[in-house]
CSV table of N, CA and C in Angstrom, one decimal:
chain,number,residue,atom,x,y,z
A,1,UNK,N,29.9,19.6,-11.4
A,1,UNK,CA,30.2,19.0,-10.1
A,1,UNK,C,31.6,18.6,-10.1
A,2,UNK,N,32.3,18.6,-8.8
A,2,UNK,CA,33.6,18.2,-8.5
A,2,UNK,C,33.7,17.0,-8.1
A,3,UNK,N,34.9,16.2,-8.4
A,3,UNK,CA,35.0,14.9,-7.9
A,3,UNK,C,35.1,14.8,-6.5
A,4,UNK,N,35.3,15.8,-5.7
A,4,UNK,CA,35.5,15.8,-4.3
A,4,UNK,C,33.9,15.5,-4.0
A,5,UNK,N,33.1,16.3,-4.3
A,5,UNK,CA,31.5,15.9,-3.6
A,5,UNK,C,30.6,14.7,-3.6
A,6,UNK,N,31.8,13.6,-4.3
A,6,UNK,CA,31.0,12.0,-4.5
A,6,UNK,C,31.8,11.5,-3.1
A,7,UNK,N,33.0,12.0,-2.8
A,7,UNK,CA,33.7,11.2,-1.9
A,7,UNK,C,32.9,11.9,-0.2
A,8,UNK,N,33.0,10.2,0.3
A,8,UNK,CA,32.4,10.5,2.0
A,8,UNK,C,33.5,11.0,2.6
A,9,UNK,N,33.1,11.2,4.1
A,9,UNK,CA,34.5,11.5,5.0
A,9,UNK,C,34.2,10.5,5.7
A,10,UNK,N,35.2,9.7,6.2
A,10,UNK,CA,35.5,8.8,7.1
A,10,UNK,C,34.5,8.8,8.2
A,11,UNK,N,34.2,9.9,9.0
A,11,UNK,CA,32.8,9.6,9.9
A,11,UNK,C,31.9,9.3,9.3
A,12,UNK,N,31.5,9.8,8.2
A,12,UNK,CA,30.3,9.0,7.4
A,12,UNK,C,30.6,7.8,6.6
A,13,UNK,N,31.3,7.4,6.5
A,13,UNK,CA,31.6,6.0,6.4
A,13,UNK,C,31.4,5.7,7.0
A,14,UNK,N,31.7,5.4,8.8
A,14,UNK,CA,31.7,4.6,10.1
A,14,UNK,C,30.3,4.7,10.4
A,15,UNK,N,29.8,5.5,10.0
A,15,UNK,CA,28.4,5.8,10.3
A,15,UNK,C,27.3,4.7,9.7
A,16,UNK,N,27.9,5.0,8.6
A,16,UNK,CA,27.3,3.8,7.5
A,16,UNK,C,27.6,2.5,7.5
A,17,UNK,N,28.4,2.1,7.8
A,17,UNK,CA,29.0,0.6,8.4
A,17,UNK,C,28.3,0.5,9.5
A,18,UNK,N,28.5,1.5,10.5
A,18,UNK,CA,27.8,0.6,11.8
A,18,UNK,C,25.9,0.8,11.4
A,19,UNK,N,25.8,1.2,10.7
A,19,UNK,CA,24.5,0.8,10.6
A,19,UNK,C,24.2,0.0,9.5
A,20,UNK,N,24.9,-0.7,8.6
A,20,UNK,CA,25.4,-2.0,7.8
A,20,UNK,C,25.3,-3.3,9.4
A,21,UNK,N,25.6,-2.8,10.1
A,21,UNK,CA,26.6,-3.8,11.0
A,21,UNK,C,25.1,-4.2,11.7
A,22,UNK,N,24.5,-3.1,12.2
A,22,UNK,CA,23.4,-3.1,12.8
A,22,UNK,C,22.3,-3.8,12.2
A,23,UNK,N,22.0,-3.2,11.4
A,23,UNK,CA,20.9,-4.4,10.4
A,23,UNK,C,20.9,-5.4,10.1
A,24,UNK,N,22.7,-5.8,10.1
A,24,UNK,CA,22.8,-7.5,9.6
A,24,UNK,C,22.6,-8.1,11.0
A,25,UNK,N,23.0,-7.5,12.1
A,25,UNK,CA,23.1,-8.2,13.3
A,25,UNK,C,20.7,-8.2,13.4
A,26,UNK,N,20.5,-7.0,12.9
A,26,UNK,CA,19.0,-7.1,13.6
A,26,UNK,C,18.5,-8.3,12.7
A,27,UNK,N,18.7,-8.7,11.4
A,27,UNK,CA,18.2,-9.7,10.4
A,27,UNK,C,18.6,-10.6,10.7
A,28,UNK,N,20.2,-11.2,11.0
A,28,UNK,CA,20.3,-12.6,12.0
A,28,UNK,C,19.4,-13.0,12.8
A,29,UNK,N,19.2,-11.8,14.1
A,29,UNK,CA,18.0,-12.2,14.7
A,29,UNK,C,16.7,-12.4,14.9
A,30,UNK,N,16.2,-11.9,13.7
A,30,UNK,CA,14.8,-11.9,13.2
A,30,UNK,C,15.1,-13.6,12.8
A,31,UNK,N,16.3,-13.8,11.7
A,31,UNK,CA,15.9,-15.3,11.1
A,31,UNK,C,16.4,-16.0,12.3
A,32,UNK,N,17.1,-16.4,13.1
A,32,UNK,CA,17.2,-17.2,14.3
A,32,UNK,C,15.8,-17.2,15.1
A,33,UNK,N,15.3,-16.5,15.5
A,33,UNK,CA,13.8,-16.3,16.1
A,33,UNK,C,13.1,-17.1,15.3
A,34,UNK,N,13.0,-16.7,13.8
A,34,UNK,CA,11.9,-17.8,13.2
A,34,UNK,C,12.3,-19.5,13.0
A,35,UNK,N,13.6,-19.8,12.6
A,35,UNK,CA,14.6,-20.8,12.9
A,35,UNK,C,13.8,-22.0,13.9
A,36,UNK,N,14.2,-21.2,15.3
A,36,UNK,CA,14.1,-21.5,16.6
A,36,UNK,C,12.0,-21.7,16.8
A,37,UNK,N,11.5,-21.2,15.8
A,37,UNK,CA,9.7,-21.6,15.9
A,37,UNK,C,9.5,-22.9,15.2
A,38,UNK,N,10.4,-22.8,13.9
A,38,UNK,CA,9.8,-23.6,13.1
A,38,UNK,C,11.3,-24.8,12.8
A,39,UNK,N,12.2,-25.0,13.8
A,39,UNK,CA,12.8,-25.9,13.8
A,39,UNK,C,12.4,-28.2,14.0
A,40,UNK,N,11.2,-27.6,14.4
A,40,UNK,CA,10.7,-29.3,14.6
A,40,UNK,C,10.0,-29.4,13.2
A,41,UNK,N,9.5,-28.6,12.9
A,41,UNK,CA,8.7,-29.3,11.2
A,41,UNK,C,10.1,-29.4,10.3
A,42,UNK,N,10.8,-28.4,10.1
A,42,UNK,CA,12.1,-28.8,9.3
A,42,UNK,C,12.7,-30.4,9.8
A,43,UNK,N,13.0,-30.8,11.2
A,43,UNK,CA,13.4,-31.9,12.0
A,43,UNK,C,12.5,-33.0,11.4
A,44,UNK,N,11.2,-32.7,11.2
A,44,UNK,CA,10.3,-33.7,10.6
A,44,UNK,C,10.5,-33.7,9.5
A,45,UNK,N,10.4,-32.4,8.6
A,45,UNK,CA,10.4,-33.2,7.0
A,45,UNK,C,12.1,-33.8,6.7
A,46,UNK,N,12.8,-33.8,7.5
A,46,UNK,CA,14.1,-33.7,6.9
A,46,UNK,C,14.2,-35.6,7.5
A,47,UNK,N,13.2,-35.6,8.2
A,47,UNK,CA,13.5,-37.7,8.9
A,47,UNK,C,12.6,-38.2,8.1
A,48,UNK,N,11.4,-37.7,7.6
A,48,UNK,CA,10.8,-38.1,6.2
A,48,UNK,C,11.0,-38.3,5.2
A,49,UNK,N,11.9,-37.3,4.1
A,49,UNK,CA,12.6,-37.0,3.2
A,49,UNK,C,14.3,-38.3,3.3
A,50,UNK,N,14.4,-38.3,4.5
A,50,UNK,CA,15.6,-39.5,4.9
A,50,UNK,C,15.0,-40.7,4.8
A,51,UNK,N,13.8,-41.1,5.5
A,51,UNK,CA,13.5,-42.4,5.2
A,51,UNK,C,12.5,-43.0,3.9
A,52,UNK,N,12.4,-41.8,3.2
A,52,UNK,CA,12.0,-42.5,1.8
A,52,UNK,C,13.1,-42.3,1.1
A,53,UNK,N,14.3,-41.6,0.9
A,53,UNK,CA,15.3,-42.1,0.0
A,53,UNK,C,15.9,-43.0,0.3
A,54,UNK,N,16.3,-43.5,1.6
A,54,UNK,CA,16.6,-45.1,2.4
A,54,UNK,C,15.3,-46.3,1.9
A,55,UNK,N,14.2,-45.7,2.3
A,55,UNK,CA,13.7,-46.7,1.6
A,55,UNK,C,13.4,-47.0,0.1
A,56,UNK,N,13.8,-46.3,-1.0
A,56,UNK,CA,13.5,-46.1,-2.4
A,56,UNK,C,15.3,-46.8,-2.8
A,57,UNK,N,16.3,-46.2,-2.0
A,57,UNK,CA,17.3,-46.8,-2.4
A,57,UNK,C,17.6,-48.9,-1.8
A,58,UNK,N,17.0,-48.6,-0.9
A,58,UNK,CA,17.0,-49.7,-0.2
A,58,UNK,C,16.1,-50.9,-1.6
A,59,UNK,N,14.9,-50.7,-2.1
A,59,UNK,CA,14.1,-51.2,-2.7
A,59,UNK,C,14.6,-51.3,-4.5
A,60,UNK,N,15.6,-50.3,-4.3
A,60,UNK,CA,16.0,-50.6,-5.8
A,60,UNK,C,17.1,-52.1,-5.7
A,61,UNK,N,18.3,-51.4,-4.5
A,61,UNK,CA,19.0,-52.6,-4.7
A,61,UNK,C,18.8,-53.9,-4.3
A,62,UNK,N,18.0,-53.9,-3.9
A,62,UNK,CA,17.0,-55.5,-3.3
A,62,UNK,C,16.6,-56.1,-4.6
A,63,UNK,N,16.3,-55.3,-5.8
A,63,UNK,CA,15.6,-55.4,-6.6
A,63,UNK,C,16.6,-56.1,-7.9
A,64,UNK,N,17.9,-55.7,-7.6
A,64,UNK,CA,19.3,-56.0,-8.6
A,64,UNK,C,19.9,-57.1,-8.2
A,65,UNK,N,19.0,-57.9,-6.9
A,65,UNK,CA,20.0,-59.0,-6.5
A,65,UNK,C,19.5,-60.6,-7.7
């Protein structure tokens, strides 16, 4: 085999990028779609997860006075 038959030609490169380009763009918007479903439970555990380290921090230093 010759070293020339590993190398692409430039249209097949562009070819292959825009369909690199394409997929990443279609997988962005598959995860933004799911994002955009399940954005209020994340919103919830993340005010949850807030007010027990506020209150766990809050209850130690209370605890040092």
């Amino acid at each position: 085999m010759s070293g020339n038959s590993s190398r692409r030609s430039p249209v097949e490169r562009f070819f292959r990028m825009s369909l690199y380009v394409f997929a990443g763009l279609v997988l962005l918007q598959l995860s933004l779609a799911l994002l955009a479903e399940i954005w209020p439970w994340l919103l919830g555990i993340g005010i949850i997860a807030g007010g027990i380290s506020i209150t766990v921090w809050w209850l130690r230093h209370r605890n040092t006075w």
